[in-house]
Coordinates of C-alpha atoms in Angstrom, one line a residue:
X1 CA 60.7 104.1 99.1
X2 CA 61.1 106.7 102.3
X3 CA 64.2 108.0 102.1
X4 CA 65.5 106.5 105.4
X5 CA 65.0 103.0 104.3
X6 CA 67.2 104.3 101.0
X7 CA 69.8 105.6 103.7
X8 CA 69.9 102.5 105.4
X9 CA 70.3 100.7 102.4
X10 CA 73.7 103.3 101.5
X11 CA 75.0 102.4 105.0
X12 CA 74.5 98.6 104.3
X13 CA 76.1 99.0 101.2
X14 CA 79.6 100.7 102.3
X15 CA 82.4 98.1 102.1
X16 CA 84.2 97.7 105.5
X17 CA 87.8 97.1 106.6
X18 CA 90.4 98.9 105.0
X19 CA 91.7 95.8 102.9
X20 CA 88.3 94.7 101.4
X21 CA 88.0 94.2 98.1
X22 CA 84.9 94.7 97.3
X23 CA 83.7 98.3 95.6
X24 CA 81.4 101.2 95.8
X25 CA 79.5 99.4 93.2
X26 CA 76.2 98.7 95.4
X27 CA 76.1 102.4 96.9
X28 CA 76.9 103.4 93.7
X29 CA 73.8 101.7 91.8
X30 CA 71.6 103.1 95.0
X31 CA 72.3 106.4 94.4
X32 CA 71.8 106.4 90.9
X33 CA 68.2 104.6 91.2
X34 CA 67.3 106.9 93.9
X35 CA 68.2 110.3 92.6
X36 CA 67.1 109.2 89.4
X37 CA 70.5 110.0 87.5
X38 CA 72.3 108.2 84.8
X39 CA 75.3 108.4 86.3
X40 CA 76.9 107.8 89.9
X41 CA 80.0 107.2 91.3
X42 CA 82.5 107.4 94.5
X43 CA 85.4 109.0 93.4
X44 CA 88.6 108.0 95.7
X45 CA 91.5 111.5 96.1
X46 CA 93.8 109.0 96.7
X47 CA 93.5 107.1 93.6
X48 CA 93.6 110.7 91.6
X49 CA 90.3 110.7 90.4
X50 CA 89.6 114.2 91.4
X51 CA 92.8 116.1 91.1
X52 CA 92.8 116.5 86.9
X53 CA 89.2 118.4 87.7
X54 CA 88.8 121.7 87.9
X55 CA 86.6 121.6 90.7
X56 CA 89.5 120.0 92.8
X57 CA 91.8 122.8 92.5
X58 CA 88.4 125.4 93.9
X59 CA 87.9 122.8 96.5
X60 CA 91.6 123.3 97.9
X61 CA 90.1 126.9 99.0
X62 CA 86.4 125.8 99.9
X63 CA 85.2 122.5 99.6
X64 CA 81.1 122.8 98.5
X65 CA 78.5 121.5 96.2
X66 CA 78.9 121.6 92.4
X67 CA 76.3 122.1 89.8
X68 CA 77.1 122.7 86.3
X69 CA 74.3 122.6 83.6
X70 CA 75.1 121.8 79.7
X71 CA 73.7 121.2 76.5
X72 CA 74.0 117.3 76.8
X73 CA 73.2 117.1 80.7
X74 CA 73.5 118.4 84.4
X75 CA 76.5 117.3 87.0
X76 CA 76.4 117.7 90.5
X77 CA 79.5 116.7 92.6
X78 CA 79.3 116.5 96.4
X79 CA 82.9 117.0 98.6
X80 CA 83.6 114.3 100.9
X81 CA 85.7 115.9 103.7
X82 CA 87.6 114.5 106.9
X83 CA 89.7 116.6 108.9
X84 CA 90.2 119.6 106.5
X85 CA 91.4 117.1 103.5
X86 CA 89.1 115.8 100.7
X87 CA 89.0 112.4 100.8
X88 CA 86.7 112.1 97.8
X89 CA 83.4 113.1 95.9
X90 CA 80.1 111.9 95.3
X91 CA 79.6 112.7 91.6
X92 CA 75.9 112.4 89.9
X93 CA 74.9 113.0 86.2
X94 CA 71.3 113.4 84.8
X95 CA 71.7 113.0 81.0
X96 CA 69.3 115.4 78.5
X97 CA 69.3 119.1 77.7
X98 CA 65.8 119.6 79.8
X99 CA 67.1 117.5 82.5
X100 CA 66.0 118.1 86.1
X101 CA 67.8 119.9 88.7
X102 CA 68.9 118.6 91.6
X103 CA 66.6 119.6 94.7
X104 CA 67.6 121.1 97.9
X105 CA 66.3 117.9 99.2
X106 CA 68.6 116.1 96.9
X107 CA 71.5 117.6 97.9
X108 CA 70.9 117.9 101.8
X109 CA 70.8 113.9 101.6
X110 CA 74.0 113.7 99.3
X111 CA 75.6 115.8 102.0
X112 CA 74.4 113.3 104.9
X113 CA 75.6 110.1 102.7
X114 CA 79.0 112.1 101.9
X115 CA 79.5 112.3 105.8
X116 CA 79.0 108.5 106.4
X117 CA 81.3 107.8 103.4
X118 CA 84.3 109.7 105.5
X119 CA 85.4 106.6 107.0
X120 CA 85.3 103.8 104.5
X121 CA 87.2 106.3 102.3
X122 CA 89.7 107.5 105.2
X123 CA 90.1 104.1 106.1
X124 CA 91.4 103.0 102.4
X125 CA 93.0 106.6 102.1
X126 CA 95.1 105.5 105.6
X127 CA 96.0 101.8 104.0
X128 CA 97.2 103.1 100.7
X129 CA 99.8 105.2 102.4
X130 CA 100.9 102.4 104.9
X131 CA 101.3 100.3 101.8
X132 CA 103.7 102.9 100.3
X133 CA 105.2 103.3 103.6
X134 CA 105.4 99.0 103.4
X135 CA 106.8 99.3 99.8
X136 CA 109.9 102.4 100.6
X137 CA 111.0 100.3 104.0
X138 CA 111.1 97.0 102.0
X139 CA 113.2 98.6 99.4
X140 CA 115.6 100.5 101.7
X141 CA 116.0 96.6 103.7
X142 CA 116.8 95.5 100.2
X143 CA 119.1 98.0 99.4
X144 CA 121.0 97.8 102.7
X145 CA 120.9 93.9 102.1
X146 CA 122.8 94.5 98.7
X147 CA 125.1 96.9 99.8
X148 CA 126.2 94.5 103.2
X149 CA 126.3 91.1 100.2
X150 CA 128.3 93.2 98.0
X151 CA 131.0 94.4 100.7
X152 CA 131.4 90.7 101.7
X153 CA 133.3 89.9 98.2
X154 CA 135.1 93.2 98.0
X155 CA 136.6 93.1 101.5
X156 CA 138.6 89.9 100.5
X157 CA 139.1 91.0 96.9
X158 CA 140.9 94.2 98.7
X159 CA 142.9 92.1 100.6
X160 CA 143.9 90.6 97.0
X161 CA 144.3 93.5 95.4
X162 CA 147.1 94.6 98.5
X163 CA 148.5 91.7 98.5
X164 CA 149.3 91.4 94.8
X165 CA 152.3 93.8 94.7
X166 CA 154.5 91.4 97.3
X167 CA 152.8 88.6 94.9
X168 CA 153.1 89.0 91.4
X169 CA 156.2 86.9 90.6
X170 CA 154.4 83.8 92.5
X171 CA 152.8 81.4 89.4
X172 CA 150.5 80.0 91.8
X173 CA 149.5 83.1 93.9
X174 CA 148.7 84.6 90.1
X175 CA 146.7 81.6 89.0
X176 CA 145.0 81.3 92.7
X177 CA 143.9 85.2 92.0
X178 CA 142.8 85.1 88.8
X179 CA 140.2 82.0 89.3
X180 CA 139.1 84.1 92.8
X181 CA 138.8 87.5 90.8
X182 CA 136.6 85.7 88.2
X183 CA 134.4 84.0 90.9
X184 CA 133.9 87.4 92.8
X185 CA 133.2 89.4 89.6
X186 CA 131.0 87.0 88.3
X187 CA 129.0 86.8 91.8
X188 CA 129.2 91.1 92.1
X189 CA 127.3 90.7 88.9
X190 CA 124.9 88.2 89.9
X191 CA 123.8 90.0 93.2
X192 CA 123.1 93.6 90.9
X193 CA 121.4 91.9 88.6
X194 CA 119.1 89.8 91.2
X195 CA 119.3 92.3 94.4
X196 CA 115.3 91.9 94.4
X197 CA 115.0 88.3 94.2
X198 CA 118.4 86.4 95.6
X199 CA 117.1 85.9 98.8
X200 CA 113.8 84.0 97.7
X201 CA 113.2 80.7 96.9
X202 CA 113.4 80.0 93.2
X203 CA 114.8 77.2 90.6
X204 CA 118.2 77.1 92.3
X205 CA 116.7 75.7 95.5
X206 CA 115.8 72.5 93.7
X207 CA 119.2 71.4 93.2
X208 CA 121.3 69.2 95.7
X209 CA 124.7 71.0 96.6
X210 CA 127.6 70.1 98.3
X211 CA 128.1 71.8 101.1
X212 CA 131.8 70.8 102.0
X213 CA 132.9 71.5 98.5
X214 CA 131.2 75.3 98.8
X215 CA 133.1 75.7 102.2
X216 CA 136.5 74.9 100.6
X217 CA 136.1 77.5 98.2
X218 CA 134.9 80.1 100.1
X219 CA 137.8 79.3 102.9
X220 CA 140.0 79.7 99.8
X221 CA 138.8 83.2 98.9
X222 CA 139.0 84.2 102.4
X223 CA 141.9 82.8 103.7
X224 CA 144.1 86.1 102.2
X225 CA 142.2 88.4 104.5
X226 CA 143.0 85.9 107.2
X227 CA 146.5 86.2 106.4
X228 CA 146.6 90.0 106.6
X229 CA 145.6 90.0 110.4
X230 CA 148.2 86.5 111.0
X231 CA 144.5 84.3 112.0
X232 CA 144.4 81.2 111.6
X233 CA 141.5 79.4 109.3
X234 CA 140.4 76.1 109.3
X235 CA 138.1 73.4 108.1
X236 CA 137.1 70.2 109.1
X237 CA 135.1 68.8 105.7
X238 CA 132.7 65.9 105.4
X239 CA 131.9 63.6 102.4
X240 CA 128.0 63.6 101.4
X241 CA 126.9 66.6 103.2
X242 CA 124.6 67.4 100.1
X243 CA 121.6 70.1 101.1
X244 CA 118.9 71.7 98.8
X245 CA 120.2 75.1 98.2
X246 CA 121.1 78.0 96.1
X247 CA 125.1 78.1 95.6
X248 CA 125.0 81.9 95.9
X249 CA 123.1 81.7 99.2
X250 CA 125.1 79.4 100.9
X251 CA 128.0 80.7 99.6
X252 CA 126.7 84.5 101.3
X253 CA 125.7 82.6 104.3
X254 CA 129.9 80.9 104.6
X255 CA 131.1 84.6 104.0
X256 CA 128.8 86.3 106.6
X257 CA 129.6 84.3 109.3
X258 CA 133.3 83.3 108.5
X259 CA 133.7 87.5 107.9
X260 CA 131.7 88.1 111.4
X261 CA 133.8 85.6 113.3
X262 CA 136.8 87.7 111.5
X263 CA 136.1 90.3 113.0
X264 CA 135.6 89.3 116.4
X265 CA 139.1 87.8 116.6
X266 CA 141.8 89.0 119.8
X267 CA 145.2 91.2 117.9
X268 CA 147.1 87.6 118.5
X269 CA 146.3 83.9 118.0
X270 CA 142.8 84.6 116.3
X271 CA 141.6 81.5 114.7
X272 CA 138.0 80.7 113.4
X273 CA 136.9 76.7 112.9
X274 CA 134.8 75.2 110.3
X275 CA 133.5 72.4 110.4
X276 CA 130.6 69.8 108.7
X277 CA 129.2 67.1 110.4
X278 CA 126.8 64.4 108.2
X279 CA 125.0 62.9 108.4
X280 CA 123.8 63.5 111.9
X281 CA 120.4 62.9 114.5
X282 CA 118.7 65.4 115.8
X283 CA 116.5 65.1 118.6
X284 CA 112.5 65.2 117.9
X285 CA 113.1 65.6 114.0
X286 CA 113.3 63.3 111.5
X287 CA 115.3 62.0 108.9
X288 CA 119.1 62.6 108.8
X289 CA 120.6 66.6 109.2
X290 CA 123.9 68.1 108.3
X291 CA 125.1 70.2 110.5
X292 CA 127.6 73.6 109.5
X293 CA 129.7 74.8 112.2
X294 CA 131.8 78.5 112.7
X295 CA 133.6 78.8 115.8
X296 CA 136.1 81.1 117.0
X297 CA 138.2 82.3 120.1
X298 CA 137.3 86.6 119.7
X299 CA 135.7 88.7 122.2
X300 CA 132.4 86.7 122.3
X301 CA 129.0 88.1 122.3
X302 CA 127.3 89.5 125.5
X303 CA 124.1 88.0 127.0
X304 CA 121.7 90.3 126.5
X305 CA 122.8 90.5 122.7
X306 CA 122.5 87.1 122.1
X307 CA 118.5 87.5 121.7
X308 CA 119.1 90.3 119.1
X309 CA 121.5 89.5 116.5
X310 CA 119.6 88.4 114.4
X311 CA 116.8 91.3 114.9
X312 CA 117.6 93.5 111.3
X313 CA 119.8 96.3 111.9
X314 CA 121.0 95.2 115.3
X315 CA 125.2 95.7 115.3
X316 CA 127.8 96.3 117.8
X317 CA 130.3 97.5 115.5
X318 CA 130.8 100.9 114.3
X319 CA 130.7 100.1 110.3
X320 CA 128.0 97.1 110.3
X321 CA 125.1 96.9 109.2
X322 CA 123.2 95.0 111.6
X323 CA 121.9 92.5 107.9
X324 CA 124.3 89.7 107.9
X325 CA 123.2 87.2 110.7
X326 CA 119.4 88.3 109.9
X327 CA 120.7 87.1 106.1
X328 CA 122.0 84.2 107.1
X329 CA 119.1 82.8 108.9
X330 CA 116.6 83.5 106.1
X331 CA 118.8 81.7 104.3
X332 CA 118.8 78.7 106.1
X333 CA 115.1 78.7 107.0
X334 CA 114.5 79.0 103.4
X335 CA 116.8 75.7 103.3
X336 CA 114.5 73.9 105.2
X337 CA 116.8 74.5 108.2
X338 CA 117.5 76.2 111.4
X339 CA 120.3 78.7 112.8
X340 CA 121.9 79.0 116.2
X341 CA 123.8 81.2 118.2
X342 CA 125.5 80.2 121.7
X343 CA 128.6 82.3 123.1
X344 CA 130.8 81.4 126.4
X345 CA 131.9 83.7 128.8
X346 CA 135.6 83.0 127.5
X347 CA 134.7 84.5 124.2
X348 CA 134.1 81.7 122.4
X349 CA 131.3 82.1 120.3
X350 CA 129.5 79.3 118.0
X351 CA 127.2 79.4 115.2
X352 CA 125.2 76.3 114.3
X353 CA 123.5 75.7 110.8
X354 CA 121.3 72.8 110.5
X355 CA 120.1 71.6 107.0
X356 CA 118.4 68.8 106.3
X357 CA 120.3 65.9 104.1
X358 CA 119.2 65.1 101.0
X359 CA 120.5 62.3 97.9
X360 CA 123.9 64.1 95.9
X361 CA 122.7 64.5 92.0
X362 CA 122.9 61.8 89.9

């Protein structure tokens, strides 16, 4: 066979796309019936296949053909260069003490099919490190996302903590923080210990919660900080609001926007709203919904932010964090449900969650 059907048998062979699967098997087992070696293989840099060779560290200064000759065979490795960086080798091996050396002819083709095998390999090369690039961005979200869920809980536990001086002769402010300190330690120790997974869907989604009920303790919790800043915090409950969630996750969901609303609130007369509609129509969906509200009277939230709140990393105050509302809607959606902003140019601003309503447990 001419050698230019062989070579365009190579190029046929080359996997394409950055992502495919497939190997160098084919090019691989061409080479080796060709060249008549034992051996042959595509060696990858940025897999490490080369850089525990010796001929990787002389490459760093000049990257040429190898030959070595030994007692049990004869090696040849070809560089396979882009740009000034070695993207890989072509590596041969003819097996036998008397075996025979590798031509000029052999090696001037090795050096044509290394040039051709730049850009599968460059390609790959490029995807591996976007991947890594993929993997250090999704743990820095996840470790912003931690450290905003774990604030939440101490914020109010602070509030506790202040208020517990002025307190400690009052039997049911005492009993009141012990049950909250217990909840809050217990959930600190649940986010550290499931920081990469809290956020996903898993056994805890398959049970039906009350939602009133988690609003009534998480208003309990937070209604200290409330009273620090003289805000007023209320909720309007409903019977058989039951939803298919995680208790953690709706319970991060109540606490981001209750705490955002917080925040928001005028020096004097701030007051946030809760309330839980079911069940409840919705327009163009079926079945019956139950719908969470958080409303409050602060400073409101401007027109062209409204689009970006819950973009990750978007905030308008100083010391956020730009995670909560992009939290709270993945939890929702994960729910089964939907999330929505709408402010007034009073100030007033209203967050809607919509879950679907499902049976209570039996």
């Amino acid at each position: 066979m001419d050698r230019l059907t062989v070579f365009q048998d190579l190029l046929n062979s080359l996997p394409s796309g950055p992502r495919a699967q497939s190997s160098f098997a084919k090019t691989e087992k061409i080479l080796r019936a060709h060249l008549k070696a034992s051996k042959a293989r595509i060696l990858r840099a940025e897999e490490g296949a080369l850089q525990d060779s010796p001929v990787y560290r002389d490459w760093a200064r000049r990257p040429k053909i190898w030959e070595k000759a030994g007692p049990s065979g004869r090696d040849l490795m070809v560089p396979i260069v882009s740009d000034g960086q070695i993207m890989g080798a072509v590596s041969l091996r003819r097996d036998g003490k008397n075996s025979r050396p590798f031509s000029k002819d052999d090696k001037a083709f090795l050096g044509l099919v290394s040039f051709f095998l730049r850009e599968p390999l460059g390609a790959r090369a490029l995807w591996a490190r976007a991947e890594r690039l993929n993997r250090q961005a999704a743990l820095g979200f996840l470790s912003g996302v931690l450290a905003h869920e774990l604030r939440n809980p101490l914020t109010a536990l602070q509030t506790l903590l202040q208020l517990f001086p002025r307190k400690s002769g009052d039997e049911a402010f005492l009993a009141q923080f012990q049950k909250i300190m217990s909840e809050q330690v217990g959930r600190l120790q649940y986010l550290s210990e499931n920081h990469l997974s809290w956020l996903k869907s898993g056994p805890e989604l398959e049970a039906a919660v009350d939602l009133t009920k988690l609003a009534e303790k998480t208003l309990e919790f937070l209604r200290p900080l409330f009273k620090s800043k003289g805000a007023e915090l209320t909720l309007l409950p409903a019977r058989g609001a039951f939803i298919k969630a995680g208790v953690f996750q709706i319970e991060s969901l109540l606490l981001n926007l209750i705490q955002n609303a917080f925040h928001a609130l005028p020096p004097q007369k701030g007051k946030v709203a809760v309330s839980i509609h079911a069940p409840i129509g919705l327009r163009g969906k079926p079945g019956s919904w139950v719908e969470l509200r958080v409303a409050d009277n602060g400073r409101g939230i401007k027109s062209e932010n409204l689009k970006k709140i819950f973009d990750p990393f978007f905030t308008t105050r100083e010391e956020g964090t730009g995670l909560g509302l992009l939290i709270c809607r993945q939890i929702v959606e994960r729910s089964g449900g939907f999330l929505t902003a709408k402010s007034g140019k009073r100030g007033k601003t209203l967050f809607k969650a919509l879950f679907p309503l499902v049976l209570p447990p039996s």
